[in-house]
CSV table of N, CA and C in Angstrom, one decimal:
chain,number,residue,atom,x,y,z
A,1,MET,N,-130.8,40.3,9.0
A,1,MET,CA,-129.5,41.1,9.0
A,1,MET,C,-129.1,41.3,10.4
A,2,THR,N,-127.8,41.1,10.7
A,2,THR,CA,-127.3,41.3,12.0
A,2,THR,C,-127.0,42.8,12.2
A,3,LYS,N,-126.8,43.2,13.5
A,3,LYS,CA,-126.5,44.5,13.8
A,3,LYS,C,-125.1,44.9,13.3
A,4,GLN,N,-124.2,43.9,13.2
A,4,GLN,CA,-122.9,44.2,12.7
A,4,GLN,C,-122.9,44.5,11.2
A,5,GLU,N,-123.8,43.8,10.5
A,5,GLU,CA,-124.0,44.0,9.0
A,5,GLU,C,-124.6,45.4,8.8
A,6,VAL,N,-125.5,45.8,9.7
A,6,VAL,CA,-126.1,47.2,9.6
A,6,VAL,C,-125.0,48.2,9.8
A,7,GLN,N,-124.2,48.0,10.8
A,7,GLN,CA,-123.1,48.9,11.1
A,7,GLN,C,-122.1,49.0,10.0
A,8,LEU,N,-121.8,47.9,9.4
A,8,LEU,CA,-120.9,47.9,8.2
A,8,LEU,C,-121.4,48.7,7.1
A,9,ILE,N,-122.7,48.5,6.8
A,9,ILE,CA,-123.4,49.3,5.7
A,9,ILE,C,-123.3,50.8,6.1
A,10,SER,N,-123.6,51.1,7.4
A,10,SER,CA,-123.6,52.4,7.8
A,10,SER,C,-122.3,53.1,7.6
A,11,PHE,N,-121.2,52.4,8.0
A,11,PHE,CA,-119.8,52.9,7.8
A,11,PHE,C,-119.5,53.2,6.3
A,12,LYS,N,-120.0,52.3,5.4
A,12,LYS,CA,-119.8,52.5,4.0
A,12,LYS,C,-120.5,53.7,3.5
A,13,VAL,N,-121.8,53.9,4.0
A,13,VAL,CA,-122.5,55.1,3.6
A,13,VAL,C,-121.8,56.3,4.1
A,14,ILE,N,-121.4,56.3,5.4
A,14,ILE,CA,-120.8,57.5,5.9
A,14,ILE,C,-119.5,57.8,5.2
A,15,ALA,N,-118.7,56.8,4.9
A,15,ALA,CA,-117.4,57.0,4.2
A,15,ALA,C,-117.6,57.6,2.8
A,16,SER,N,-118.5,56.9,2.0
A,16,SER,CA,-118.8,57.4,0.6
A,16,SER,C,-119.5,58.7,0.6
A,17,ALA,N,-120.5,58.9,1.4
A,17,ALA,CA,-121.1,60.2,1.4
A,17,ALA,C,-120.2,61.3,1.9
A,18,GLY,N,-119.4,61.0,2.9
A,18,GLY,CA,-118.4,62.0,3.3
A,18,GLY,C,-117.4,62.4,2.2
A,19,GLU,N,-116.9,61.4,1.5
A,19,GLU,CA,-116.0,61.6,0.4
A,19,GLU,C,-116.7,62.4,-0.7
A,20,SER,N,-117.9,62.1,-1.0
A,20,SER,CA,-118.6,62.9,-2.1
A,20,SER,C,-118.8,64.3,-1.6
A,21,PHE,N,-119.2,64.6,-0.4
A,21,PHE,CA,-119.3,65.9,0.1
A,21,PHE,C,-118.0,66.7,-0.1
A,22,ASP,N,-116.9,66.0,0.3
A,22,ASP,CA,-115.6,66.7,0.2
A,22,ASP,C,-115.3,67.0,-1.3
A,23,TYR,N,-115.6,66.1,-2.2
A,23,TYR,CA,-115.4,66.4,-3.6
A,23,TYR,C,-116.2,67.6,-4.1
A,24,PHE,N,-117.5,67.7,-3.6
A,24,PHE,CA,-118.4,68.8,-4.0
A,24,PHE,C,-117.9,70.1,-3.5
A,25,VAL,N,-117.3,70.1,-2.3
A,25,VAL,CA,-116.7,71.4,-1.7
A,25,VAL,C,-115.5,71.8,-2.6
A,26,LYS,N,-114.7,70.8,-2.9
A,26,LYS,CA,-113.5,71.1,-3.8
A,26,LYS,C,-114.0,71.6,-5.1
A,27,ALA,N,-115.1,71.1,-5.7
A,27,ALA,CA,-115.6,71.6,-6.9
A,27,ALA,C,-116.0,73.0,-6.9
A,28,VAL,N,-116.7,73.4,-5.8
A,28,VAL,CA,-117.1,74.8,-5.7
A,28,VAL,C,-115.9,75.7,-5.5
A,29,ASN,N,-114.9,75.3,-4.7
A,29,ASN,CA,-113.7,76.1,-4.5
A,29,ASN,C,-112.9,76.2,-5.8
A,30,ALA,N,-112.9,75.2,-6.7
A,30,ALA,CA,-112.3,75.3,-8.0
A,30,ALA,C,-113.0,76.3,-8.9
A,31,ALA,N,-114.3,76.2,-8.8
A,31,ALA,CA,-115.1,77.2,-9.6
A,31,ALA,C,-114.9,78.6,-9.2
A,32,LYS,N,-114.7,78.8,-7.9
A,32,LYS,CA,-114.5,80.1,-7.3
A,32,LYS,C,-113.2,80.7,-7.9
A,33,GLU,N,-112.2,79.8,-8.2
A,33,GLU,CA,-110.9,80.2,-8.7
A,33,GLU,C,-110.9,80.2,-10.3
A,34,LYS,N,-112.1,80.1,-10.9
A,34,LYS,CA,-112.3,80.0,-12.3
A,34,LYS,C,-111.7,78.8,-13.0
A,35,ASP,N,-111.5,77.7,-12.2
A,35,ASP,CA,-111.0,76.4,-12.7
A,35,ASP,C,-112.2,75.5,-12.9
A,36,PHE,N,-112.9,75.7,-14.0
A,36,PHE,CA,-114.1,74.9,-14.2
A,36,PHE,C,-113.8,73.5,-14.7
A,37,LEU,N,-112.7,73.2,-15.2
A,37,LEU,CA,-112.3,71.8,-15.6
A,37,LEU,C,-112.1,71.0,-14.3
A,38,THR,N,-111.4,71.6,-13.4
A,38,THR,CA,-111.2,70.9,-12.1
A,38,THR,C,-112.6,70.7,-11.4
A,39,ALA,N,-113.4,71.8,-11.4
A,39,ALA,CA,-114.7,71.8,-10.8
A,39,ALA,C,-115.5,70.6,-11.3
A,40,GLN,N,-115.5,70.4,-12.6
A,40,GLN,CA,-116.3,69.3,-13.2
A,40,GLN,C,-115.7,68.0,-12.8
A,41,ASP,N,-114.4,67.9,-12.8
A,41,ASP,CA,-113.7,66.6,-12.4
A,41,ASP,C,-114.1,66.3,-11.0
A,42,MET,N,-114.1,67.3,-10.1
A,42,MET,CA,-114.5,67.0,-8.7
A,42,MET,C,-115.9,66.7,-8.6
A,43,MET,N,-116.8,67.3,-9.4
A,43,MET,CA,-118.2,66.9,-9.3
A,43,MET,C,-118.4,65.5,-9.8
A,44,ASN,N,-117.6,65.1,-10.8
A,44,ASN,CA,-117.7,63.7,-11.3
A,44,ASN,C,-117.3,62.7,-10.3
A,45,LYS,N,-116.2,63.0,-9.6
A,45,LYS,CA,-115.7,62.1,-8.5
A,45,LYS,C,-116.7,62.1,-7.4
A,46,GLY,N,-117.3,63.2,-7.0
A,46,GLY,CA,-118.3,63.3,-6.0
A,46,GLY,C,-119.5,62.4,-6.3
A,47,ASN,N,-119.9,62.6,-7.6
A,47,ASN,CA,-121.1,61.8,-8.0
A,47,ASN,C,-120.8,60.3,-7.9
A,48,GLU,N,-119.6,59.9,-8.3
A,48,GLU,CA,-119.2,58.4,-8.2
A,48,GLU,C,-119.3,57.9,-6.8
A,49,SER,N,-118.8,58.7,-5.8
A,49,SER,CA,-118.8,58.4,-4.4
A,49,SER,C,-120.3,58.3,-3.9
A,50,LEU,N,-121.1,59.3,-4.4
A,50,LEU,CA,-122.4,59.3,-3.9
A,50,LEU,C,-123.2,58.1,-4.5
A,51,VAL,N,-122.9,57.6,-5.6
A,51,VAL,CA,-123.5,56.4,-6.2
A,51,VAL,C,-123.2,55.2,-5.3
A,52,ILE,N,-122.0,55.1,-4.8
A,52,ILE,CA,-121.6,54.0,-3.9
A,52,ILE,C,-122.5,54.1,-2.6
A,53,ALA,N,-122.6,55.3,-2.1
A,53,ALA,CA,-123.4,55.4,-0.8
A,53,ALA,C,-124.9,55.1,-1.1
A,54,HIS,N,-125.4,55.5,-2.3
A,54,HIS,CA,-126.8,55.2,-2.7
A,54,HIS,C,-127.0,53.7,-2.8
A,55,LYS,N,-126.0,53.0,-3.4
A,55,LYS,CA,-126.2,51.6,-3.6
A,55,LYS,C,-126.3,50.9,-2.2
A,56,GLU,N,-125.5,51.3,-1.3
A,56,GLU,CA,-125.5,50.7,0.0
A,56,GLU,C,-126.9,51.0,0.7
A,57,GLN,N,-127.4,52.2,0.5
A,57,GLN,CA,-128.7,52.5,1.1
A,57,GLN,C,-129.8,51.7,0.4
A,58,THR,N,-129.7,51.6,-0.9
A,58,THR,CA,-130.7,50.8,-1.7
A,58,THR,C,-130.7,49.4,-1.3
A,59,ASP,N,-129.5,48.8,-1.1
A,59,ASP,CA,-129.4,47.4,-0.6
A,59,ASP,C,-130.2,47.2,0.7
A,60,LEU,N,-130.0,48.2,1.6
A,60,LEU,CA,-130.6,48.1,2.9
A,60,LEU,C,-132.1,48.3,2.8
A,61,ILE,N,-132.6,49.2,1.9
A,61,ILE,CA,-134.0,49.4,1.7
A,61,ILE,C,-134.6,48.1,1.1
A,62,ASN,N,-133.9,47.5,0.2
A,62,ASN,CA,-134.4,46.3,-0.5
A,62,ASN,C,-134.5,45.1,0.6
A,63,ALA,N,-133.6,45.1,1.5
A,63,ALA,CA,-133.6,44.0,2.5
A,63,ALA,C,-134.9,44.2,3.4
A,64,GLU,N,-135.2,45.4,3.7
A,64,GLU,CA,-136.4,45.7,4.5
A,64,GLU,C,-137.6,45.4,3.7
A,65,ILE,N,-137.6,45.8,2.4
A,65,ILE,CA,-138.8,45.5,1.6
A,65,ILE,C,-139.0,43.9,1.5
A,66,ASN,N,-138.0,43.2,1.5
A,66,ASN,CA,-138.0,41.7,1.5
A,66,ASN,C,-138.3,41.1,2.9
A,67,ASN,N,-138.8,41.9,3.8
A,67,ASN,CA,-139.1,41.5,5.2
A,67,ASN,C,-138.0,41.0,6.0
A,68,GLU,N,-136.8,41.5,5.6
A,68,GLU,CA,-135.6,41.1,6.5
A,68,GLU,C,-135.6,42.1,7.6
A,69,GLU,N,-135.4,41.6,8.8
A,69,GLU,CA,-135.4,42.5,10.0
A,69,GLU,C,-134.1,43.3,10.0
A,70,ILE,N,-134.3,44.6,10.2
A,70,ILE,CA,-133.2,45.5,10.2
A,70,ILE,C,-133.1,46.0,11.7
A,71,PRO,N,-132.0,45.7,12.4
A,71,PRO,CA,-131.9,46.1,13.8
A,71,PRO,C,-131.7,47.6,13.9
A,72,PHE,N,-132.3,48.2,14.9
A,72,PHE,CA,-132.1,49.6,15.1
A,72,PHE,C,-130.7,50.0,15.3
A,73,SER,N,-130.3,51.1,14.8
A,73,SER,CA,-128.9,51.6,14.9
A,73,SER,C,-128.8,53.1,14.8
A,74,ILE,N,-128.3,53.7,15.9
A,74,ILE,CA,-128.0,55.1,15.8
A,74,ILE,C,-127.0,55.4,14.7
A,75,LEU,N,-126.1,54.5,14.5
A,75,LEU,CA,-125.1,54.7,13.5
A,75,LEU,C,-125.8,54.8,12.1
A,76,LEU,N,-126.8,54.0,11.9
A,76,LEU,CA,-127.5,54.0,10.6
A,76,LEU,C,-128.2,55.4,10.4
A,77,ILE,N,-128.8,55.9,11.5
A,77,ILE,CA,-129.4,57.2,11.4
A,77,ILE,C,-128.4,58.3,11.0
A,78,HIS,N,-127.2,58.1,11.7
A,78,HIS,CA,-126.1,59.1,11.4
A,78,HIS,C,-125.7,58.9,9.9
A,79,ALA,N,-125.6,57.7,9.4
A,79,ALA,CA,-125.3,57.5,8.0
A,79,ALA,C,-126.3,58.1,7.1
A,80,GLN,N,-127.5,58.0,7.4
A,80,GLN,CA,-128.6,58.6,6.6
A,80,GLN,C,-128.4,60.2,6.6
A,81,ASP,N,-128.1,60.7,7.7
A,81,ASP,CA,-127.8,62.2,7.8
A,81,ASP,C,-126.7,62.6,6.8
A,82,HIS,N,-125.6,61.8,6.9
A,82,HIS,CA,-124.5,62.1,6.0
A,82,HIS,C,-124.9,62.0,4.5
A,83,PHE,N,-125.7,61.0,4.2
A,83,PHE,CA,-126.1,60.8,2.8
A,83,PHE,C,-127.0,61.9,2.3
A,84,MET,N,-128.0,62.3,3.2
A,84,MET,CA,-128.9,63.4,2.8
A,84,MET,C,-128.1,64.7,2.7
A,85,HIS,N,-127.2,64.9,3.6
A,85,HIS,CA,-126.4,66.2,3.5
A,85,HIS,C,-125.6,66.2,2.2
A,86,ALA,N,-124.9,65.1,1.9
A,86,ALA,CA,-124.1,65.1,0.6
A,86,ALA,C,-125.0,65.3,-0.6
A,87,THR,N,-126.2,64.6,-0.6
A,87,THR,CA,-127.1,64.8,-1.7
A,87,THR,C,-127.6,66.2,-1.9
A,88,THR,N,-127.9,66.8,-0.8
A,88,THR,CA,-128.4,68.2,-0.8
A,88,THR,C,-127.3,69.1,-1.3
A,89,TYR,N,-126.1,68.9,-0.8
A,89,TYR,CA,-125.0,69.8,-1.2
A,89,TYR,C,-124.6,69.5,-2.6
A,90,GLN,N,-124.8,68.4,-3.2
A,90,GLN,CA,-124.5,68.1,-4.6
A,90,GLN,C,-125.3,69.1,-5.4
A,91,GLN,N,-126.5,69.3,-5.2
A,91,GLN,CA,-127.3,70.3,-6.0
A,91,GLN,C,-126.8,71.7,-5.7
A,92,ASN,N,-126.5,72.0,-4.5
A,92,ASN,CA,-126.0,73.3,-4.1
A,92,ASN,C,-124.7,73.6,-4.9
A,93,ALA,N,-123.9,72.6,-5.0
A,93,ALA,CA,-122.6,72.8,-5.7
A,93,ALA,C,-122.8,73.0,-7.2
A,94,LYS,N,-123.7,72.2,-7.8
A,94,LYS,CA,-124.0,72.4,-9.2
A,94,LYS,C,-124.5,73.9,-9.4
A,95,ASP,N,-125.4,74.3,-8.5
A,95,ASP,CA,-125.9,75.7,-8.7
A,95,ASP,C,-124.8,76.7,-8.5
A,96,ALA,N,-124.0,76.6,-7.5
A,96,ALA,CA,-122.9,77.5,-7.3
A,96,ALA,C,-121.9,77.6,-8.4
A,97,ILE,N,-121.6,76.4,-9.0
A,97,ILE,CA,-120.7,76.4,-10.1
A,97,ILE,C,-121.3,77.1,-11.3
A,98,GLU,N,-122.6,76.9,-11.6
A,98,GLU,CA,-123.2,77.6,-12.7
A,98,GLU,C,-123.3,79.1,-12.4
A,99,MET,N,-123.5,79.5,-11.2
A,99,MET,CA,-123.5,80.9,-10.8
A,99,MET,C,-122.1,81.6,-11.0
A,100,TYR,N,-121.1,80.8,-10.7
A,100,TYR,CA,-119.7,81.4,-10.9
A,100,TYR,C,-119.5,81.5,-12.4
A,101,LYS,N,-119.9,80.6,-13.2
A,101,LYS,CA,-119.8,80.7,-14.7
A,101,LYS,C,-120.5,82.0,-15.2
A,102,VAL,N,-121.7,82.2,-14.7
A,102,VAL,CA,-122.4,83.3,-15.2
A,102,VAL,C,-121.7,84.6,-14.7
A,103,ILE,N,-121.3,84.7,-13.5
A,103,ILE,CA,-120.6,85.9,-13.0
A,103,ILE,C,-119.4,86.1,-13.7
A,104,TYR,N,-118.5,85.1,-13.9
A,104,TYR,CA,-117.2,85.3,-14.6
A,104,TYR,C,-117.4,85.7,-16.1
A,105,ASN,N,-118.4,85.1,-16.7
A,105,ASN,CA,-118.7,85.4,-18.1
A,105,ASN,C,-119.3,86.8,-18.2
A,106,SER,N,-120.0,87.3,-17.3
A,106,SER,CA,-120.6,88.7,-17.3
A,106,SER,C,-119.5,89.7,-17.1
A,107,LEU,N,-118.4,89.3,-16.4
A,107,LEU,CA,-117.3,90.2,-16.1
A,107,LEU,C,-116.4,90.4,-17.4
A,108,LYS,N,-116.5,89.4,-18.3
A,108,LYS,CA,-115.8,89.5,-19.6
A,108,LYS,C,-116.3,90.6,-20.5
A,109,ASP,N,-117.6,90.9,-20.3
A,109,ASP,CA,-118.3,91.9,-21.2
A,109,ASP,C,-117.9,93.3,-20.9
């Protein structure tokens, strides 16, 4: 694998993970406004973007497993940071949305 190929994969991961993170933030903001349908829609879109990032990451891992040389790249490290951040925030967003549901439902009583 060439350095340019690694950089292209890195940019794809950064773009997809960044997009997913943005959707997850929008989902939490929608839940905060009691708009749980939009929150779910944003979570679904975020999940779709995260799957794209995960596929790129998996392709890279498989290349290394198959003994393909992967050139060192700071950009790839940066991409992995974006991916992990989005993945972590995905769970945080799910939890926050559920907490908003519980809070707003308890206020109805």
